[in-house]
Structure formats: C-alpha cells, structure tokens
Amino acid sequence: MRVLGVSVPGPVDTIGRLGRGLAGLALTSLPGRPRRLVWSCPGRIYIEAHGVHGPGGERVARRIERALEGRRGVLWARVNAPSSRVIVGVGKPAPRQSELIDVIARAEAEPATPEEHAAEDELHHPADGAVHTRLLPTIMIDAFGLVLATINKIAPWAPLPSEVAALTALIDLHPRLRELAAGRMGGSERADSATSMAAAVLHGLAARGEGTALDIVQRATQWREARAQEQAWCRREAELITGPEHAAAEPVVVERPRPLPENPADRYARRALTLG
C-alpha cells in the first residue's frame, strides 16, 4: 500500500518481517557466546572464562591457571570467579591474545546448569562497558517502534487497541510472569530486552509512542552508566590490581534449601495486577 505517495508494506508483511527480525535477535542472545570478551591494559589481559562461577568452578579455575602459566610470555594467571574473568600478567614480548583464548577454551568447562548459564550471562565486568549488554538492539527496535507509531498516526493501516500494547507491561510488573519469562529466555536481562522490543512494536502498531520514547530514555541512561563504569575502571585498575594476590577470587556459591520467599512488594504487585 502507499502512504503520502510512499510505498509502505501491509500489516501482515510487516508483522512477518518483525517476527523474523526478533527471532534473529533472540538467537544471537542464546547461550554459547560467539565472541569472548577481552580487555587489556599495560602488563595485564582480562579474558572471559566459562564454568568457573558455580559449584566445581574452583577446579576449573585451577586447570585454566596451570594451562596459562606454562605459556611463553605469561608471568602469572589468576581466575576471578565472581566476574568470570582470567587475569593474565604478561611480560615483553606479550603473547598473542588469540593464543591465550585458545588455551582457556581448551581448559574451561561449560556451565553445568541453565541457572549457571544465566548467572554468567548477567555478570558484567566494569571493563566491558556497554559491549556485553543488549542495549543497542533494544534501542534500535525502540526507534523502529517510534517510526512505526508516527506512520500509523498519519495513516492508520494496522491499528491495535492501546490496551493490547499495554499487556506486555504485565510481564515486567507481575512477579510470577517475570520469573517465567526469565526462565524461558535464560535470564532476566534477556527477558527484559525481549519484552521491551515486543512493547515497542505493539505500541507502534497501536500508534502510541510515548512508552517507547520513555524506554529509549531509560536505555540511553543505562548506556551512559555502563560507559561511566568502564571509564572509572580504566582509571583505577592499576591501583586495584597490583599483582596476582589482588587478582584471584574464589567462586561465591550459596545453595539455598528452597527459593526465596515472596517479598511484600512482589506480593502487592501480584495481587494488584491479578485484580486489575
């Protein structure tokens, strides 16, 4: 169809394309990361490692350290399990990062449970900045939703009731639905990004862009926060990590006999939303 002389795809075609695009974004966020996060400063390299965070992580950490310390150019290597990073002290000439990554990949282990996968996925080292977040694809979908809402206001071609678009907020606000979404998508951050993307598209189809604009402001603030953390870490890293004794940290594993009970805020939200 044409709007103001411009060819615009129909509702069915657009929704199909959006579905394929969101599916592609979801696939890129599944466990099994395609690239490994690496950060370096003079004399040290920080490399992402897997399988060191949960139970049994200490054994994997020692195996990684032994494998690295036998390499030429490596002065020492220590695993910081809470941040899922291997900190490698290097001399001159320094070894190639690709070689160190290969050594770590052979020595590490995959997380044993989906819960460990989710925990590793949501660990953010300050040096990562916004690289390991899903802020960029979320902002891109939000921007598309705003454009879609503007087109839909000028020439409604796929109108939806605004109440339908608001239903996505239930997943974020209802404690039980939020927990189910996090379990299905492998983590709360993935679920949060997915619901924000879906809300942006639905608000666009309903010609309502106010919520999407607010989400863009929130994501932009989170982006600035991540960048500020990265810059602060770069300034202070040399003071905080002066040698292997300051680099290592054992995994923090706390096994609860049962899940955490519902707190008063979650109880109120669940009851209010159920009644609504």
GROMACS .gro file of C-alpha atoms in nm:
model
  276
    1MET     CA    1   0.000   0.000   0.000
    2ARG     CA    2   0.102   0.366  -0.041
    3VAL     CA    3   0.105   0.640   0.227
    4LEU     CA    4   0.164   1.000   0.114
    5GLY     CA    5   0.300   0.866  -0.213
    6VAL     CA    6   0.542   0.629  -0.036
    7SER     CA    7   0.511   0.252  -0.068
    8VAL     CA    8   0.451   0.101   0.276
    9PRO     CA    9   0.430  -0.275   0.335
   10GLY     CA   10   0.099  -0.413   0.456
   11PRO     CA   11   0.031  -0.523   0.815
   12VAL     CA   12   0.077  -0.896   0.756
   13ASP     CA   13   0.405  -0.849   0.570
   14THR     CA   14   0.536  -0.608   0.833
   15ILE     CA   15   0.448  -0.831   1.127
   16GLY     CA   16   0.611  -1.126   0.949
   17ARG     CA   17   0.931  -0.931   0.896
   18LEU     CA   18   0.930  -0.811   1.255
   19GLY     CA   19   0.883  -1.167   1.377
   20ARG     CA   20   1.180  -1.289   1.174
   21GLY     CA   21   1.394  -0.997   1.294
   22LEU     CA   22   1.309  -1.052   1.661
   23ALA     CA   23   1.375  -1.424   1.619
   24GLY     CA   24   1.719  -1.340   1.479
   25LEU     CA   25   1.795  -1.112   1.771
   26ALA     CA   26   1.680  -1.381   2.012
   27LEU     CA   27   1.907  -1.640   1.851
   28THR     CA   28   2.210  -1.413   1.890
   29SER     CA   29   2.137  -1.395   2.264
   30LEU     CA   30   2.120  -1.769   2.327
   31PRO     CA   31   2.383  -1.947   2.541
   32GLY     CA   32   2.708  -2.022   2.361
   33ARG     CA   33   2.852  -1.679   2.303
   34PRO     CA   34   3.002  -1.625   1.956
   35ARG     CA   35   3.277  -1.395   2.082
   36ARG     CA   36   3.481  -1.377   2.401
   37LEU     CA   37   3.515  -1.051   2.590
   38VAL     CA   38   3.874  -0.932   2.627
   39TRP     CA   39   4.013  -0.617   2.788
   40SER     CA   40   4.378  -0.526   2.826
   41CYS     CA   41   4.600  -0.265   2.988
   42PRO     CA   42   4.981  -0.241   3.009
   43GLY     CA   43   5.105  -0.567   3.163
   44ARG     CA   44   4.767  -0.738   3.207
   45ILE     CA   45   4.495  -0.901   2.997
   46TYR     CA   46   4.142  -0.979   3.117
   47ILE     CA   47   3.977  -1.268   2.931
   48GLU     CA   48   3.626  -1.406   2.979
   49ALA     CA   49   3.610  -1.766   3.106
   50HIS     CA   50   3.320  -2.008   3.148
   51GLY     CA   51   3.246  -2.273   3.405
   52VAL     CA   52   3.427  -2.101   3.695
   53HIS     CA   53   3.128  -1.936   3.857
   54GLY     CA   54   2.924  -2.219   4.009
   55PRO     CA   55   2.992  -2.537   4.208
   56GLY     CA   56   3.306  -2.706   4.081
   57GLY     CA   57   3.433  -2.374   3.947
   58GLU     CA   58   3.743  -2.379   4.167
   59ARG     CA   59   3.865  -2.698   3.997
   60VAL     CA   60   3.813  -2.546   3.652
   61ALA     CA   61   3.989  -2.225   3.762
   62ARG     CA   62   4.299  -2.414   3.877
   63ARG     CA   63   4.310  -2.601   3.546
   64ILE     CA   64   4.294  -2.275   3.349
   65GLU     CA   65   4.567  -2.116   3.561
   66ARG     CA   66   4.802  -2.414   3.518
   67ALA     CA   67   4.748  -2.418   3.142
   68LEU     CA   68   4.819  -2.046   3.106
   69GLU     CA   69   5.123  -2.026   3.333
   70GLY     CA   70   5.308  -2.270   3.112
   71ARG     CA   71   5.290  -2.037   2.813
   72ARG     CA   72   5.579  -1.818   2.699
   73GLY     CA   73   5.529  -1.454   2.790
   74VAL     CA   74   5.284  -1.528   3.074
   75LEU     CA   75   5.414  -1.414   3.414
   76TRP     CA   76   5.113  -1.528   3.613
   77ALA     CA   77   4.745  -1.609   3.568
   78ARG     CA   78   4.463  -1.591   3.820
   79VAL     CA   79   4.091  -1.658   3.782
   80ASN     CA   80   3.848  -1.409   3.932
   81ALA     CA   81   3.546  -1.636   3.952
   82PRO     CA   82   3.278  -1.384   4.063
   83SER     CA   83   3.341  -1.182   3.745
   84SER     CA   84   3.413  -1.490   3.524
   85ARG     CA   85   3.745  -1.343   3.414
   86VAL     CA   86   4.100  -1.473   3.387
   87ILE     CA   87   4.354  -1.203   3.467
   88VAL     CA   88   4.687  -1.271   3.298
   89GLY     CA   89   5.008  -1.089   3.383
   90VAL     CA   90   5.221  -1.068   3.069
   91GLY     CA   91   5.580  -0.975   3.001
   92LYS     CA   92   5.761  -0.850   2.693
   93PRO     CA   93   5.709  -0.966   2.431
   94ALA     CA   94   5.347  -1.033   2.531
   95PRO     CA   95   5.178  -1.348   2.399
   96ARG     CA   96   4.908  -1.309   2.137
   97GLN     CA   97   4.559  -1.281   2.278
   98SER     CA   98   4.428  -1.540   2.035
   99GLU     CA   99   4.673  -1.798   2.174
  100LEU     CA  100   4.565  -1.728   2.532
  101ILE     CA  101   4.199  -1.756   2.434
  102ASP     CA  102   4.263  -2.095   2.271
  103VAL     CA  103   4.433  -2.219   2.588
  104ILE     CA  104   4.143  -2.103   2.805
  105ALA     CA  105   3.887  -2.256   2.570
  106ARG     CA  106   4.056  -2.597   2.598
  107ALA     CA  107   4.085  -2.580   2.977
  108GLU     CA  108   3.749  -2.430   3.075
  109ALA     CA  109   3.411  -2.602   3.111
  110GLU     CA  110   3.057  -2.518   3.012
  111PRO     CA  111   2.828  -2.415   3.299
  112ALA     CA  112   2.665  -2.724   3.446
  113THR     CA  113   2.307  -2.593   3.468
  114PRO     CA  114   2.083  -2.336   3.293
  115GLU     CA  115   2.095  -2.133   3.615
  116GLU     CA  116   2.475  -2.108   3.589
  117HIS     CA  117   2.442  -2.009   3.222
  118ALA     CA  118   2.205  -1.728   3.321
  119ALA     CA  119   2.428  -1.619   3.611
  120GLU     CA  120   2.736  -1.598   3.384
  121ASP     CA  121   2.541  -1.415   3.116
  122GLU     CA  122   2.434  -1.143   3.360
  123LEU     CA  123   2.780  -1.088   3.510
  124HIS     CA  124   2.911  -0.755   3.386
  125HIS     CA  125   3.273  -0.663   3.443
  126PRO     CA  126   3.324  -0.284   3.458
  127ALA     CA  127   3.574  -0.308   3.170
  128ASP     CA  128   3.302  -0.439   2.937
  129GLY     CA  129   3.116  -0.109   2.926
  130ALA     CA  130   2.808  -0.150   2.708
  131VAL     CA  131   2.959  -0.427   2.493
  132HIS     CA  132   2.806  -0.721   2.680
  133THR     CA  133   2.463  -0.561   2.723
  134ARG     CA  134   2.159  -0.583   2.494
  135LEU     CA  135   2.105  -0.209   2.499
  136LEU     CA  136   2.190  -0.143   2.133
  137PRO     CA  137   1.940  -0.388   1.974
  138THR     CA  138   1.674  -0.277   2.222
  139ILE     CA  139   1.726   0.091   2.135
  140MET     CA  140   1.717   0.004   1.763
  141ILE     CA  141   1.382  -0.174   1.797
  142ASP     CA  142   1.251   0.113   2.012
  143ALA     CA  143   1.347   0.361   1.741
  144PHE     CA  144   1.173   0.148   1.480
  145GLY     CA  145   0.865   0.139   1.703
  146LEU     CA  146   0.861   0.519   1.719
  147VAL     CA  147   0.880   0.543   1.339
  148LEU     CA  148   0.602   0.285   1.308
  149ALA     CA  149   0.386   0.478   1.556
  150THR     CA  150   0.437   0.801   1.358
  151ILE     CA  151   0.338   0.634   1.030
  152ASN     CA  152   0.037   0.476   1.195
  153LYS     CA  153  -0.080   0.813   1.329
  154ILE     CA  154  -0.057   0.972   0.984
  155ALA     CA  155  -0.228   0.684   0.801
  156PRO     CA  156  -0.363   0.406   1.027
  157TRP     CA  157  -0.313   0.080   0.841
  158ALA     CA  158  -0.264  -0.172   1.122
  159PRO     CA  159  -0.441  -0.022   1.422
  160LEU     CA  160  -0.434  -0.204   1.753
  161PRO     CA  161  -0.613  -0.104   2.073
  162SER     CA  162  -0.367   0.063   2.308
  163GLU     CA  163  -0.476  -0.181   2.580
  164VAL     CA  164  -0.328  -0.468   2.377
  165ALA     CA  165   0.007  -0.292   2.360
  166ALA     CA  166  -0.004  -0.236   2.735
  167LEU     CA  167  -0.031  -0.609   2.804
  168THR     CA  168   0.344  -0.651   2.760
  169ALA     CA  169   0.394  -0.445   3.076
  170LEU     CA  170   0.230  -0.728   3.272
  171ILE     CA  171   0.537  -0.946   3.213
  172ASP     CA  172   0.766  -0.681   3.360
  173LEU     CA  173   0.541  -0.595   3.653
  174HIS     CA  174   0.390  -0.929   3.757
  175PRO     CA  175   0.647  -1.121   3.969
  176ARG     CA  176   0.534  -1.467   3.858
  177LEU     CA  177   0.519  -1.376   3.487
  178ARG     CA  178   0.858  -1.205   3.513
  179GLU     CA  179   1.006  -1.518   3.668
  180LEU     CA  180   0.854  -1.742   3.400
  181ALA     CA  181   0.986  -1.520   3.120
  182ALA     CA  182   1.336  -1.518   3.271
  183GLY     CA  183   1.330  -1.898   3.300
  184ARG     CA  184   1.214  -1.945   2.940
  185MET     CA  185   1.467  -1.700   2.792
  186GLY     CA  186   1.769  -1.791   3.004
  187GLY     CA  187   1.793  -1.484   3.224
  188SER     CA  188   1.613  -1.174   3.345
  189GLU     CA  189   1.813  -0.937   3.121
  190ARG     CA  190   1.720  -1.130   2.806
  191ALA     CA  191   1.355  -1.133   2.911
  192ASP     CA  192   1.364  -0.760   2.984
  193SER     CA  193   1.509  -0.682   2.640
  194ALA     CA  194   1.261  -0.911   2.463
  195THR     CA  195   0.957  -0.759   2.633
  196SER     CA  196   1.083  -0.407   2.561
  197MET     CA  197   1.125  -0.493   2.192
  198ALA     CA  198   0.779  -0.651   2.175
  199ALA     CA  199   0.627  -0.350   2.353
  200ALA     CA  200   0.792  -0.108   2.108
  201VAL     CA  201   0.646  -0.293   1.808
  202LEU     CA  202   0.299  -0.320   1.962
  203HIS     CA  203   0.299   0.046   2.063
  204GLY     CA  204   0.397   0.131   1.707
  205LEU     CA  205   0.107  -0.071   1.568
  206ALA     CA  206  -0.123   0.100   1.818
  207ALA     CA  207   0.012   0.443   1.716
  208ARG     CA  208   0.126   0.510   2.071
  209GLY     CA  209   0.492   0.608   2.101
  210GLU     CA  210   0.501   0.765   2.448
  211GLY     CA  211   0.602   0.446   2.628
  212THR     CA  212   0.863   0.366   2.364
  213ALA     CA  213   1.015   0.714   2.395
  214LEU     CA  214   1.038   0.667   2.771
  215ASP     CA  215   1.207   0.328   2.720
  216ILE     CA  216   1.463   0.488   2.486
  217VAL     CA  217   1.547   0.746   2.754
  218GLN     CA  218   1.586   0.467   3.012
  219ARG     CA  219   1.811   0.259   2.784
  220ALA     CA  220   2.022   0.563   2.694
  221THR     CA  221   2.073   0.628   3.066
  222GLN     CA  222   2.178   0.266   3.116
  223TRP     CA  223   2.422   0.303   2.826
  224ARG     CA  224   2.577   0.613   2.987
  225GLU     CA  225   2.600   0.429   3.318
  226ALA     CA  226   2.784   0.135   3.157
  227ARG     CA  227   3.025   0.372   2.981
  228ALA     CA  228   3.087   0.560   3.308
  229GLN     CA  229   3.169   0.233   3.486
  230GLU     CA  230   3.412   0.140   3.209
  231GLN     CA  231   3.589   0.477   3.229
  232ALA     CA  232   3.610   0.463   3.609
  233TRP     CA  233   3.757   0.112   3.592
  234CYS     CA  234   4.018   0.217   3.338
  235ARG     CA  235   4.129   0.499   3.569
  236ARG     CA  236   4.155   0.285   3.884
  237GLU     CA  237   4.256  -0.060   3.755
  238ALA     CA  238   4.629  -0.008   3.812
  239GLU     CA  239   4.564   0.080   4.177
  240LEU     CA  240   4.328  -0.211   4.242
  241ILE     CA  241   4.518  -0.493   4.065
  242THR     CA  242   4.887  -0.473   4.151
  243GLY     CA  243   4.968  -0.844   4.135
  244PRO     CA  244   4.832  -1.198   4.139
  245GLU     CA  245   4.733  -1.177   4.507
  246HIS     CA  246   4.486  -0.899   4.422
  247ALA     CA  247   4.353  -1.063   4.106
  248ALA     CA  248   4.227  -1.400   4.226
  249ALA     CA  249   3.886  -1.462   4.381
  250GLU     CA  250   3.711  -1.792   4.454
  251PRO     CA  251   3.356  -1.861   4.336
  252VAL     CA  252   3.081  -1.745   4.568
  253VAL     CA  253   2.839  -2.038   4.577
  254VAL     CA  254   2.540  -2.018   4.809
  255GLU     CA  255   2.299  -2.309   4.792
  256ARG     CA  256   1.959  -2.230   4.941
  257PRO     CA  257   1.736  -2.508   5.078
  258ARG     CA  258   1.439  -2.350   4.898
  259PRO     CA  259   1.367  -2.049   4.675
  260LEU     CA  260   1.348  -1.702   4.829
  261PRO     CA  261   1.001  -1.627   4.964
  262GLU     CA  262   0.789  -1.359   4.800
  263ASN     CA  263   0.860  -1.017   4.946
  264PRO     CA  264   0.582  -0.767   5.036
  265ALA     CA  265   0.638  -0.554   4.723
  266ASP     CA  266   0.608  -0.855   4.490
  267ARG     CA  267   0.305  -0.981   4.681
  268TYR     CA  268   0.132  -0.646   4.641
  269ALA     CA  269   0.219  -0.626   4.270
  270ARG     CA  270   0.091  -0.978   4.205
  271ARG     CA  271  -0.239  -0.919   4.385
  272ALA     CA  272  -0.296  -0.575   4.229
  273LEU     CA  273  -0.224  -0.691   3.875
  274THR     CA  274  -0.432  -1.006   3.916
  275LEU     CA  275  -0.726  -0.797   4.038
  276GLY     CA  276  -0.673  -0.546   3.757
   0.00000   0.00000   0.00000
